[in-house]
Tab-separated table of C-alpha atoms (C1' of nucleotides) in Angstrom:
chain	number	residue	atom	x	y	z
A	730	MET	CA	0.000	0.000	0.000
A	731	ALA	CA	1.664	3.181	-1.136
A	732	PRO	CA	1.697	5.932	1.476
A	733	ASN	CA	-0.593	8.921	1.227
A	734	VAL	CA	-3.044	7.855	-1.402
A	735	GLN	CA	-6.123	8.506	0.690
A	736	PRO	CA	-8.317	11.474	-0.017
A	737	PRO	CA	-8.130	14.315	2.510
A	738	ARG	CA	-9.687	13.684	5.869
A	739	GLY	CA	-13.443	13.525	5.875
A	740	MET	CA	-13.600	13.593	2.075
A	741	ARG	CA	-14.374	10.576	-0.037
A	742	ASP	CA	-13.823	8.917	-3.352
A	743	PHE	CA	-16.821	7.192	-4.885
A	744	LEU	CA	-16.567	3.882	-6.684
A	745	PRO	CA	-18.745	3.378	-9.760
A	746	ASP	CA	-21.576	1.585	-7.955
A	747	GLU	CA	-21.810	4.238	-5.289
A	748	LYS	CA	-21.505	7.050	-7.776
A	749	ALA	CA	-24.337	5.567	-9.820
A	750	ARG	CA	-26.493	5.310	-6.741
A	751	ARG	CA	-25.806	8.900	-5.755
A	752	GLU	CA	-26.568	10.143	-9.243
A	753	GLY	CA	-29.794	8.151	-9.238
A	754	VAL	CA	-30.863	9.724	-5.974
A	755	LEU	CA	-29.921	13.184	-7.231
A	756	ALA	CA	-31.866	12.731	-10.426
A	757	ALA	CA	-35.000	11.785	-8.520
A	758	ILE	CA	-34.659	14.742	-6.158
A	759	ARG	CA	-34.037	17.188	-8.998
A	760	ASP	CA	-36.987	15.874	-10.916
A	761	SER	CA	-39.254	16.147	-7.913
A	762	PHE	CA	-38.215	19.718	-7.149
A	763	ALA	CA	-38.482	20.735	-10.785
A	764	SER	CA	-42.093	19.580	-10.821
A	765	TYR	CA	-42.831	22.167	-8.128
A	766	GLY	CA	-41.466	24.917	-10.344
A	767	TYR	CA	-38.029	25.250	-8.794
A	768	ARG	CA	-35.124	26.012	-11.106
A	769	GLU	CA	-31.578	24.907	-10.563
A	770	ILE	CA	-28.764	27.412	-10.204
A	771	GLU	CA	-25.091	27.163	-9.407
A	772	THR	CA	-22.734	29.379	-7.462
A	773	PRO	CA	-18.966	29.135	-6.884
A	774	ALA	CA	-17.546	26.924	-4.172
A	775	LEU	CA	-15.671	29.938	-2.828
A	776	GLU	CA	-17.093	33.141	-1.452
A	777	GLU	CA	-15.393	36.131	0.056
A	778	LEU	CA	-14.675	35.467	3.688
A	779	GLY	CA	-16.431	38.603	4.788
A	780	ARG	CA	-19.677	37.323	3.321
A	781	LEU	CA	-19.360	33.952	4.970
A	782	GLU	CA	-18.439	35.392	8.334
A	783	SER	CA	-21.586	37.329	9.047
A	784	GLY	CA	-21.683	36.140	12.629
A	785	GLN	CA	-25.116	34.693	12.006
A	786	ALA	CA	-24.241	31.156	11.069
A	787	GLY	CA	-23.146	30.084	14.518
A	788	ASP	CA	-20.372	27.569	14.873
A	789	ASN	CA	-20.337	26.806	11.182
A	790	GLU	CA	-18.321	29.941	10.683
A	791	LYS	CA	-15.568	28.511	12.840
A	792	LEU	CA	-15.432	25.532	10.499
A	793	ILE	CA	-14.708	27.463	7.321
A	794	PHE	CA	-11.866	26.213	5.151
A	795	ARG	CA	-9.944	29.365	4.390
A	796	VAL	CA	-8.137	29.847	1.124
A	797	GLN	CA	-4.895	31.742	1.177
A	798	ARG	CA	-4.507	34.842	-0.929
A	799	ARG	CA	-2.738	34.390	-4.232
A	800	GLY	CA	0.623	36.003	-4.803
A	801	LEU	CA	1.739	36.230	-1.208
A	802	ASP	CA	5.485	36.617	-0.867
A	803	PRO	CA	6.631	33.545	1.078
A	804	ASP	CA	9.420	35.574	2.634
A	805	VAL	CA	7.189	38.320	3.975
A	806	ALA	CA	5.280	37.686	7.156
A	807	VAL	CA	1.526	38.267	6.959
A	808	LEU	CA	-0.863	38.448	9.861
A	809	PRO	CA	-2.938	35.245	9.995
A	810	GLY	CA	-6.093	37.303	9.794
A	811	SER	CA	-5.129	38.821	6.461
A	812	SER	CA	-3.537	35.799	4.791
A	813	ALA	CA	-6.880	34.497	3.519
A	814	ASP	CA	-9.565	36.359	1.623
A	815	LEU	CA	-11.772	33.536	0.345
A	816	GLY	CA	-13.413	30.571	2.027
A	817	LEU	CA	-15.245	27.413	0.965
A	818	ARG	CA	-18.986	27.765	1.541
A	819	PHE	CA	-20.316	25.893	4.595
A	820	ASP	CA	-23.892	25.898	3.371
A	821	LEU	CA	-25.878	26.920	0.298
A	822	THR	CA	-28.045	29.567	1.890
A	823	VAL	CA	-25.459	32.288	2.295
A	824	PRO	CA	-24.237	31.958	-1.314
A	825	LEU	CA	-27.839	31.984	-2.515
A	826	ALA	CA	-28.506	35.239	-0.727
A	827	ARG	CA	-25.457	36.733	-2.408
A	828	PHE	CA	-26.535	35.285	-5.750
A	829	TYR	CA	-29.966	36.840	-5.414
A	830	ALA	CA	-28.510	40.218	-4.515
A	831	THR	CA	-26.301	40.035	-7.611
A	832	HIS	CA	-28.977	38.942	-10.082
A	833	ARG	CA	-32.188	40.253	-8.661
A	834	ALA	CA	-33.033	42.212	-11.769
A	835	GLU	CA	-32.875	39.088	-13.921
A	836	LEU	CA	-35.007	36.959	-11.615
A	837	PRO	CA	-38.771	36.663	-11.231
A	838	GLU	CA	-40.451	38.489	-8.375
A	839	VAL	CA	-40.845	35.272	-6.505
A	840	PHE	CA	-37.848	33.145	-7.285
A	841	ARG	CA	-37.748	29.415	-6.566
A	842	ALA	CA	-34.238	28.000	-6.592
A	843	VAL	CA	-32.812	24.498	-6.417
A	844	GLN	CA	-29.218	23.963	-5.466
A	845	VAL	CA	-27.507	20.599	-5.410
A	846	ALA	CA	-23.899	21.111	-4.519
A	847	PRO	CA	-21.067	20.268	-2.170
A	848	VAL	CA	-20.350	22.296	0.929
A	849	TRP	CA	-17.363	22.089	3.269
A	850	ARG	CA	-16.967	22.175	7.014
A	851	ALA	CA	-13.754	21.440	8.906
A	852	GLU	CA	-15.441	19.167	11.406
A	853	ARG	CA	-14.211	15.940	12.909
A	854	PRO	CA	-15.605	13.233	10.629
A	855	GLN	CA	-17.925	10.454	11.729
A	856	ARG	CA	-20.520	8.244	10.147
A	857	GLY	CA	-22.980	10.478	8.298
A	858	ARG	CA	-20.724	13.451	8.909
A	859	TYR	CA	-18.085	14.542	6.443
A	860	ARG	CA	-15.879	17.497	5.658
A	861	GLN	CA	-17.226	17.655	2.133
A	862	PHE	CA	-20.844	16.749	1.638
A	863	HIS	CA	-23.749	17.584	-0.591
A	864	GLN	CA	-26.827	19.512	0.273
A	865	CYS	CA	-30.004	19.725	-1.779
A	866	ASP	CA	-31.607	23.076	-1.094
A	867	ILE	CA	-34.831	24.552	-2.268
A	868	ASP	CA	-35.542	28.170	-1.493
A	869	VAL	CA	-38.368	30.607	-2.134
A	870	ILE	CA	-37.222	34.204	-2.327
A	871	GLY	CA	-39.642	37.109	-2.342
A	872	GLU	CA	-42.600	35.362	-0.745
A	873	PRO	CA	-43.361	36.601	2.777
A	874	GLY	CA	-46.379	34.432	3.436
A	875	PRO	CA	-46.809	30.853	4.610
A	876	VAL	CA	-47.297	29.561	1.085
A	877	ALA	CA	-43.513	29.425	0.921
A	878	GLU	CA	-43.196	27.305	4.041
A	879	VAL	CA	-46.077	24.995	3.173
A	880	GLU	CA	-44.752	24.386	-0.299
A	881	LEU	CA	-41.193	23.815	0.895
A	882	VAL	CA	-42.250	21.249	3.455
A	883	VAL	CA	-44.576	19.416	1.087
A	884	ALA	CA	-42.067	19.440	-1.765
A	885	THR	CA	-39.352	18.086	0.507
A	886	LEU	CA	-41.543	15.267	1.786
A	887	ASP	CA	-42.565	14.466	-1.786
A	888	ALA	CA	-38.924	14.331	-2.862
A	889	LEU	CA	-38.297	11.732	-0.192
A	890	GLU	CA	-41.262	9.734	-1.369
A	891	ALA	CA	-39.995	9.898	-4.923
A	892	LEU	CA	-36.948	8.056	-3.609
A	893	GLY	CA	-39.082	5.402	-2.007
A	894	VAL	CA	-38.167	6.706	1.428
A	895	THR	CA	-41.194	6.647	3.665
A	896	GLY	CA	-41.409	7.659	7.292
A	897	GLY	CA	-40.058	11.179	6.871
A	898	ARG	CA	-41.307	13.501	9.570
A	899	VAL	CA	-41.088	17.289	9.898
A	900	ARG	CA	-41.010	19.253	13.113
A	901	LEU	CA	-41.984	22.917	13.036
A	902	ASN	CA	-41.149	25.751	15.341
A	903	ASP	CA	-40.752	29.499	15.185
A	904	ARG	CA	-37.754	31.515	16.295
A	905	THR	CA	-39.961	34.280	17.601
A	906	LEU	CA	-41.951	31.828	19.714
A	907	LEU	CA	-38.752	30.422	21.128
A	908	ALA	CA	-37.330	33.844	21.887
A	909	GLY	CA	-40.610	34.918	23.428
A	910	LEU	CA	-40.667	31.936	25.765
A	911	LEU	CA	-37.129	32.584	26.964
A	912	GLU	CA	-37.871	36.234	27.445
A	913	ALA	CA	-41.018	35.468	29.404
A	914	CYS	CA	-39.045	33.089	31.599
A	915	GLY	CA	-36.713	35.950	32.380
A	916	PHE	CA	-33.570	35.147	30.420
A	917	ALA	CA	-31.549	38.104	29.211
A	918	PRO	CA	-31.015	38.106	25.419
A	919	GLY	CA	-27.330	37.301	25.862
A	920	MET	CA	-28.219	34.019	27.532
A	921	HIS	CA	-30.504	32.815	24.759
A	922	PRO	CA	-27.961	30.964	22.602
A	923	GLY	CA	-26.734	28.790	25.453
A	924	VAL	CA	-30.252	28.087	26.634
A	925	LEU	CA	-31.395	27.162	23.133
A	926	VAL	CA	-28.532	24.704	22.678
A	927	THR	CA	-29.579	23.047	25.904
A	928	ILE	CA	-33.261	22.887	25.007
A	929	ASP	CA	-32.331	21.220	21.753
A	930	LYS	CA	-31.096	18.205	23.700
A	931	LEU	CA	-34.496	17.563	25.195
A	932	ASP	CA	-35.263	14.452	23.200
A	933	LYS	CA	-31.797	13.065	23.817
A	934	GLU	CA	-31.287	13.857	27.492
A	935	GLY	CA	-34.819	14.241	28.750
A	936	LEU	CA	-36.227	16.881	31.056
A	937	GLU	CA	-33.918	16.047	33.972
A	938	GLY	CA	-30.854	16.149	31.735
A	939	VAL	CA	-31.810	19.549	30.424
A	940	ALA	CA	-32.534	20.859	33.918
A	941	LYS	CA	-29.140	19.606	35.041
A	942	GLU	CA	-27.345	21.186	32.126
A	943	LEU	CA	-29.119	24.501	32.621
A	944	ALA	CA	-27.867	24.503	36.199
A	945	ALA	CA	-24.370	23.610	35.048
A	946	ARG	CA	-24.343	26.624	32.745
A	947	GLU	CA	-24.567	28.887	35.792
A	948	LEU	CA	-27.752	30.512	34.575
A	949	PRO	CA	-30.017	32.274	37.039
A	950	ALA	CA	-32.181	29.837	38.965
A	951	GLY	CA	-35.491	31.672	38.596
A	952	PRO	CA	-35.668	31.662	34.785
A	953	CYS	CA	-34.320	28.119	34.678
A	954	GLY	CA	-37.051	26.917	36.977
A	955	ARG	CA	-39.734	28.637	34.912
A	956	LEU	CA	-38.317	27.219	31.705
A	957	VAL	CA	-38.236	23.667	33.050
A	958	GLY	CA	-41.860	24.167	34.024
A	959	VAL	CA	-42.732	25.249	30.514
A	960	LEU	CA	-40.874	22.284	29.027
A	961	ALA	CA	-42.667	19.950	31.410
A	962	ASP	CA	-46.024	21.368	30.327
A	963	LEU	CA	-45.134	20.871	26.693
A	964	ALA	CA	-43.974	17.328	27.333
A	965	SER	CA	-47.021	16.321	29.359
A	966	ALA	CA	-49.349	17.539	26.639
A	967	ALA	CA	-47.508	15.412	24.089
A	968	GLY	CA	-49.538	15.318	20.938
A	969	ASP	CA	-51.784	18.219	21.792
A	970	PHE	CA	-49.623	21.214	21.165
A	971	ASP	CA	-52.554	23.491	20.497
A	972	ALA	CA	-54.094	22.858	23.893
A	973	THR	CA	-50.806	23.639	25.641
A	974	LEU	CA	-50.379	26.952	23.883
A	975	GLY	CA	-52.710	28.827	26.235
A	976	THR	CA	-50.681	27.778	29.242
A	977	LEU	CA	-47.416	29.106	27.841
A	978	PRO	CA	-46.050	32.399	29.109
A	979	GLY	CA	-45.612	35.545	27.072
A	980	ARG	CA	-47.500	35.940	23.842
A	981	ALA	CA	-47.063	32.323	22.842
A	982	PRO	CA	-50.450	31.706	21.229
A	983	GLU	CA	-49.984	34.694	18.959
A	984	ARG	CA	-46.450	33.767	18.066
A	985	ALA	CA	-47.405	30.183	17.348
A	986	GLU	CA	-50.020	31.220	14.834
A	987	ARG	CA	-47.678	30.959	11.882
A	988	ILE	CA	-46.475	27.439	12.573
A	989	LEU	CA	-50.004	26.253	13.182
A	990	GLU	CA	-51.037	27.759	9.885
A	991	ILE	CA	-48.110	26.059	8.178
A	992	ARG	CA	-48.826	22.746	9.833
A	993	ASP	CA	-52.476	22.809	8.898
A	994	GLY	CA	-51.606	23.957	5.407
A	995	VAL	CA	-49.227	21.060	4.913
A	996	LEU	CA	-51.873	18.642	6.142
A	997	GLU	CA	-54.465	20.070	3.790
A	998	ALA	CA	-52.156	19.830	0.793
A	999	LYS	CA	-50.739	16.447	1.720
A	1000	PRO	CA	-53.050	14.704	4.169
A	1001	ASP	CA	-50.691	11.827	4.879
A	1002	ALA	CA	-47.781	14.132	5.794
A	1003	GLN	CA	-46.196	13.627	9.167
A	1004	VAL	CA	-45.753	17.134	10.473
A	1005	VAL	CA	-45.927	18.413	14.026
A	1006	ALA	CA	-45.497	21.710	15.824
A	1007	ASP	CA	-42.909	21.471	18.562
A	1008	ALA	CA	-41.919	24.482	20.637
A	1009	THR	CA	-38.733	22.761	21.809
A	1010	MET	CA	-37.156	22.278	18.401
A	1011	VAL	CA	-34.133	24.511	17.814
A	1012	ARG	CA	-31.902	24.961	14.800
A	1013	GLY	CA	-28.278	25.961	14.791
A	1014	GLN	CA	-28.205	28.691	12.179
A	1015	GLY	CA	-28.570	32.079	13.746
A	1016	TYR	CA	-29.880	33.708	10.593
A	1017	TYR	CA	-33.378	32.278	10.910
A	1018	THR	CA	-35.963	34.880	11.731
A	1019	GLY	CA	-39.282	33.048	11.857
A	1020	PRO	CA	-40.558	29.560	11.203
A	1021	ILE	CA	-37.929	26.816	11.274
A	1022	PHE	CA	-38.259	23.180	10.305
A	1023	GLU	CA	-36.313	20.016	10.640
A	1024	LEU	CA	-36.618	16.721	8.794
A	1025	TYR	CA	-36.273	13.394	10.593
A	1026	HIS	CA	-36.361	9.755	9.701
A	1027	PRO	CA	-36.606	6.803	12.087
A	1028	ASP	CA	-33.552	5.142	10.507
A	1029	PHE	CA	-31.238	8.031	11.282
A	1030	ALA	CA	-30.543	9.518	14.695
A	1031	GLY	CA	-30.543	13.266	14.241
A	1032	ALA	CA	-31.790	15.456	11.464
A	1033	VAL	CA	-31.628	14.510	7.786
A	1034	GLY	CA	-32.563	18.000	6.714
A	1035	GLY	CA	-33.651	21.372	7.931
A	1036	GLY	CA	-34.540	24.894	7.039
A	1037	GLY	CA	-36.472	27.972	7.871
A	1038	ARG	CA	-37.215	31.586	7.121
A	1039	TYR	CA	-34.303	34.012	6.930
A	1040	ASP	CA	-35.911	37.304	6.043
A	1041	GLY	CA	-32.944	39.387	7.129
A	1042	MET	CA	-30.123	37.858	5.192
A	1043	ILE	CA	-30.629	39.110	1.664
A	1044	GLY	CA	-31.022	42.627	2.989
A	1045	ARG	CA	-27.462	42.484	4.240
A	1046	PHE	CA	-26.234	41.971	0.702
A	1047	LEU	CA	-28.782	44.070	-1.114
A	1048	GLY	CA	-29.595	46.905	1.217
A	1049	SER	CA	-33.322	46.346	1.005
A	1050	GLU	CA	-35.151	43.561	2.767
A	1051	VAL	CA	-36.355	40.576	0.771
A	1052	PRO	CA	-38.222	37.745	2.481
A	1053	ALA	CA	-36.733	34.297	1.963
A	1054	CYS	CA	-37.265	30.791	3.159
A	1055	GLY	CA	-35.550	27.485	2.404
A	1056	PHE	CA	-35.372	23.802	3.130
A	1057	SER	CA	-32.225	21.727	2.827
A	1058	ILE	CA	-31.994	17.982	2.425
A	1059	GLY	CA	-28.872	16.387	3.887
A	1060	PHE	CA	-27.997	14.407	0.817
A	1061	GLU	CA	-25.396	12.109	2.393
A	1062	ARG	CA	-27.846	11.040	5.029
A	1063	VAL	CA	-30.736	10.566	2.639
A	1064	VAL	CA	-28.658	8.438	0.287
A	1065	GLU	CA	-28.211	5.939	3.093
A	1066	LEU	CA	-31.977	5.661	3.465
A	1067	VAL	CA	-32.578	4.759	-0.161
A	1068	ASP	CA	-32.891	1.134	-1.157
A	1069	PRO	CA	-29.863	0.432	-3.423
A	1070	SER	CA	-31.799	-1.974	-5.644
A	1071	ARG	CA	-33.830	1.006	-6.781
A	1072	PHE	CA	-31.076	2.010	-9.139
A	1073	SER	CA	-30.141	-1.274	-10.749
A	1074	ALA	CA	-29.452	-1.021	-14.450
A	1075	ARG	CA	-32.345	-1.370	-16.826
A	1076	ARG	CA	-30.373	-1.206	-20.068
A	1077	ARG	CA	-29.231	-4.210	-21.988
A	1078	LYS	CA	-25.643	-4.746	-20.891
A	1079	VAL	CA	-23.356	-6.945	-22.941
A	1080	ALA	CA	-19.825	-8.079	-22.063
A	1081	LEU	CA	-17.473	-9.030	-24.875
A	1082	VAL	CA	-14.955	-11.355	-23.262
A	1083	HIS	CA	-11.894	-11.528	-25.449
A	1084	THR	CA	-8.468	-13.125	-25.598
A	1085	GLU	CA	-5.300	-11.278	-26.523
A	1086	GLN	CA	-5.354	-12.721	-30.013
A	1087	VAL	CA	-8.287	-10.653	-31.177
A	1088	PRO	CA	-7.194	-7.564	-33.120
A	1089	ALA	CA	-8.185	-4.347	-31.368
A	1090	GLY	CA	-10.040	-3.010	-34.380
A	1091	ARG	CA	-12.123	-6.150	-34.667
A	1092	LEU	CA	-13.097	-5.944	-31.008
A	1093	VAL	CA	-14.199	-2.360	-31.209
A	1094	ALA	CA	-16.007	-3.063	-34.459
A	1095	TRP	CA	-18.104	-5.668	-32.654
A	1096	GLN	CA	-18.597	-3.297	-29.776
A	1097	ARG	CA	-19.940	-0.591	-32.090
A	1098	ARG	CA	-22.152	-3.064	-33.845
A	1099	LEU	CA	-23.871	-4.000	-30.574
A	1100	ILE	CA	-24.052	-0.399	-29.419
A	1101	GLY	CA	-25.797	0.263	-32.699
A	1102	VAL	CA	-28.597	-2.098	-31.715
A	1103	GLY	CA	-29.111	-0.395	-28.369
A	1104	ALA	CA	-26.817	-2.215	-25.978
A	1105	GLU	CA	-24.257	-0.967	-23.502
A	1106	VAL	CA	-21.111	-2.901	-24.331
A	1107	ARG	CA	-17.927	-3.422	-22.375
A	1108	LEU	CA	-14.749	-5.101	-23.580
A	1109	VAL	CA	-13.415	-7.497	-20.953
A	1110	PRO	CA	-10.104	-9.399	-21.158
A	1111	ARG	CA	-10.727	-13.071	-20.524
A	1112	ARG	CA	-9.441	-14.392	-17.228
A	1113	ARG	CA	-8.229	-17.877	-16.483
A	1114	ASN	CA	-11.283	-18.801	-14.473
A	1115	LEU	CA	-14.069	-17.820	-16.794
A	1116	SER	CA	-16.934	-18.979	-14.611
A	1117	ARG	CA	-15.937	-16.684	-11.773
A	1118	GLN	CA	-15.482	-13.883	-14.212
A	1119	LEU	CA	-18.985	-14.389	-15.539
A	1120	GLU	CA	-20.370	-14.387	-12.018
A	1121	ALA	CA	-18.710	-11.047	-11.390
A	1122	LEU	CA	-20.126	-9.637	-14.618
A	1123	ALA	CA	-23.596	-10.839	-13.723
A	1124	ALA	CA	-23.237	-9.160	-10.332
A	1125	GLU	CA	-22.399	-5.950	-12.165
A	1126	GLY	CA	-25.661	-6.161	-14.035
A	1127	PHE	CA	-24.555	-7.688	-17.332
A	1128	SER	CA	-27.276	-9.736	-18.939
A	1129	GLU	CA	-25.443	-11.132	-21.966
A	1130	TRP	CA	-21.944	-12.050	-22.972
A	1131	ALA	CA	-20.014	-13.436	-25.904
A	1132	GLU	CA	-16.504	-14.766	-26.239
A	1133	LEU	CA	-14.125	-13.548	-28.925
A	1134	ASP	CA	-10.868	-15.389	-29.563
A	1135	ALA	CA	-8.390	-15.894	-32.390
A	1136	THR	CA	-11.126	-17.356	-34.574
A	1137	ALA	CA	-13.310	-14.236	-34.314
A	1138	ARG	CA	-14.437	-12.880	-37.665
A	1139	PRO	CA	-15.399	-9.275	-38.372
A	1140	PRO	CA	-19.044	-8.333	-37.902
A	1141	SER	CA	-21.158	-9.484	-40.806
A	1142	THR	CA	-23.783	-7.511	-42.597
A	1143	SER	CA	-26.528	-7.362	-40.016
A	1144	GLY	CA	-26.782	-6.868	-36.254
A	1145	ALA	CA	-25.163	-9.388	-33.994
A	1146	ALA	CA	-25.207	-12.175	-36.534
A	1147	GLY	CA	-22.040	-14.226	-36.271
A	1148	LEU	CA	-21.660	-13.573	-32.555
A	1149	ASP	CA	-22.469	-16.276	-30.039
A	1150	LEU	CA	-24.400	-14.116	-27.568
A	1151	ARG	CA	-25.401	-15.943	-24.406
A	1152	HIS	CA	-27.453	-14.933	-21.417
A	1153	LEU	CA	-25.907	-14.478	-18.011
A	1154	HIS	CA	-27.188	-15.595	-14.600
B	903	G	C1'	-11.753	21.434	19.048
B	904	U	C1'	-11.710	17.312	23.494
B	905	G	C1'	-11.563	12.038	24.803
B	906	G	C1'	-11.545	6.601	23.549
B	907	C	C1'	-10.848	2.293	20.088
B	908	C	C1'	-8.506	0.788	15.598
B	909	G	C1'	-4.804	0.578	10.911
B	910	U	C1'	-0.710	-6.610	8.766
B	911	A	C1'	-0.876	-8.981	0.911
B	912	G	C1'	-6.463	-6.922	-3.953
B	913	C	C1'	-10.337	-8.842	0.063
B	914	U	C1'	-11.227	-11.289	5.112
B	915	C	C1'	-7.986	-12.060	8.892
B	916	A	C1'	-3.630	-15.097	12.107
B	917	G	C1'	0.721	-13.417	14.110
B	918	U	C1'	2.288	-16.527	21.353
B	919	U	C1'	5.471	-12.768	27.522
B	920	G	C1'	9.623	-8.301	21.426
B	921	G	C1'	13.721	-13.159	18.688
B	922	U	C1'	15.730	-16.295	12.857
B	923	U	C1'	14.165	-15.050	5.364
B	924	A	C1'	5.927	-11.940	8.177
B	925	G	C1'	1.592	-16.405	7.482
B	926	A	C1'	-3.535	-18.558	6.003
B	927	G	C1'	-8.093	-18.548	3.191
B	928	C	C1'	-10.322	-16.330	-1.038
B	929	G	C1'	-8.958	-13.856	-5.485
B	930	C	C1'	-5.105	-13.217	-9.401
B	931	C	C1'	-1.103	-15.443	-12.756
B	932	A	C1'	1.424	-19.962	-14.927
B	933	G	C1'	1.668	-25.250	-15.965
B	934	G	C1'	-0.863	-29.883	-15.723
B	935	U	C1'	-5.568	-32.839	-15.157
B	936	U	C1'	-10.605	-32.325	-16.593
B	937	G	C1'	-15.788	-32.630	-21.417
B	938	U	C1'	-9.182	-26.602	-23.624
B	939	G	C1'	-15.743	-22.520	-18.703
B	940	G	C1'	-16.986	-24.454	-13.652
B	941	U	C1'	-13.284	-29.957	-10.540
B	942	C	C1'	-8.615	-31.276	-8.794
B	943	C	C1'	-2.973	-31.017	-8.494
B	944	U	C1'	1.615	-28.203	-8.656
B	945	G	C1'	4.029	-23.749	-8.806
B	946	G	C1'	4.131	-18.234	-8.830
B	947	A	C1'	3.505	-12.936	-8.273
B	948	A	C1'	2.023	-9.663	-4.565
B	949	G	C1'	3.043	-6.571	2.154
B	950	U	C1'	8.746	-0.352	3.262
B	951	C	C1'	3.201	-4.860	8.975
B	952	G	C1'	-0.508	3.454	7.532
B	953	G	C1'	4.027	7.004	7.863
B	954	G	C1'	8.268	9.057	10.850
B	955	G	C1'	11.301	8.906	15.140
B	956	G	C1'	12.902	6.384	19.693
B	957	U	C1'	14.086	2.184	23.320
B	958	U	C1'	16.712	-2.585	22.379
B	959	C	C1'	21.802	-7.028	20.425
B	960	G	C1'	16.898	-7.469	17.958
B	961	A	C1'	10.040	-4.399	17.090
B	962	G	C1'	4.302	-6.123	13.306
B	963	U	C1'	4.809	-6.681	18.648
B	964	C	C1'	7.089	-1.439	23.747
B	965	C	C1'	7.264	4.425	23.840
B	966	C	C1'	6.525	9.296	21.294
B	967	C	C1'	4.834	12.057	17.090
B	968	U	C1'	2.002	12.054	12.691
B	969	C	C1'	-1.774	10.481	8.907
B	970	G	C1'	-6.360	7.998	8.240
B	971	G	C1'	-10.962	5.308	9.904
B	972	C	C1'	-14.662	4.427	13.662
B	973	C	C1'	-17.195	5.940	18.430
B	974	A	C1'	-18.648	9.592	22.248
B	975	C	C1'	-18.745	14.898	23.311
B	976	C	C1'	-19.157	19.757	20.903
B	977	C	C1'	-22.004	20.959	16.998
B	978	C	C1'	-24.510	19.779	12.877
B	979	A	C1'	-26.734	17.799	7.138
RNA sequence: GUGGCCGUAGCUCAGUUGGUUAGAGCGCCAGGUUGUGGUCCUGGAAGUCGGGGGUUCGAGUCCCCUCGGCCACCCCA
């Protein structure tokens, strides 16, 4: 094994089978999104660091791969802070906002975008977590109302179904509801991020775990106690979120109106959708301003997708506010949920097993002849143990094969005549 | 970023308390047998034991560093 032939940490090579599967999944997702009127765009992998480091994307900004400036003199010291000017994007939302600001004049008033592209984060890799991974985003820009959210959620669930993945579930919440609850409990705004991170662990650590962690964070006891009470109320009313609303502090019922409207809208459009309102769901990105959603599947611990409304972001690039909302599918995680047999080859695949004695031109002539009648044809040098070789070809999806040796004649006048084509299996 | 486990031929793995030229099965190659496609026999190629350094008379086996994978945390898709 030669040293140093692995791809960089957390980044992967894809063998043909896996690549085919990924492309199959992508094609189905693209097709599904396109049917909802979304159009695919592309932006560069790199953005200016200043645009990526808005301070609104939470920890993701710490995970940016920075790209050094070109033309630096290796002999002249440069401050670390000024040695890089570009960075690899860590999500597709920030670049989209920049894209929209750049091209607004050329885009429809309400613009629906699809993006299927790699993003990079310098995280420690694990299963289902990579340093380069693909996201499939759909975004609605210029639509302030809940039609954006309802459509995004329904389209995302439909995309999963198009892949044969059932059991997808969406949780809804609203940033303003969350903030209102914390405020009503008595937390100062500066404490909110830490509290939110803790609340997010509710389903993993339970109420006691969260209470313990709140205490460990040295937060004031009064607000913590009130918050635990609120969480307990929400938990005890499991399933009946609407009934609990009235018991929540602050202006909760009013602030929950939007997610209830979205939830009911999704259910009207897609009655079998699994969608619930959940005041304890939190999302990492700080740029969300209203409704947020997260996609789950029973076969994966953690989220397989997420999104929300980020009305403030485009304004930062454009100067004037434009409402926007998006949903992102975690492609790497969804791929694992798709049944591999879904993408087995349907074309007629023929293997031409040949010995060294066959002239190259004659081989390729036969290959072209079969391609001409609609087959996918691969030239395969004959191995010593032919039966094992044929098994391997069958496993690769080949349905027919023929052997060509020194006695092989050139293709005759019509089709595969003169070739001893046999079925595999 | 923090902590833990792991890394031996193409693949799956053995390698005793550190000791001679690092092994097996499968696969691959060659020759023979066989109904010159499936069996069987014989032989062969192929490992800088992830990489580097150290301890030692001697290290795949011990120590340090490093790279990579996995797991937990952090956080997330």
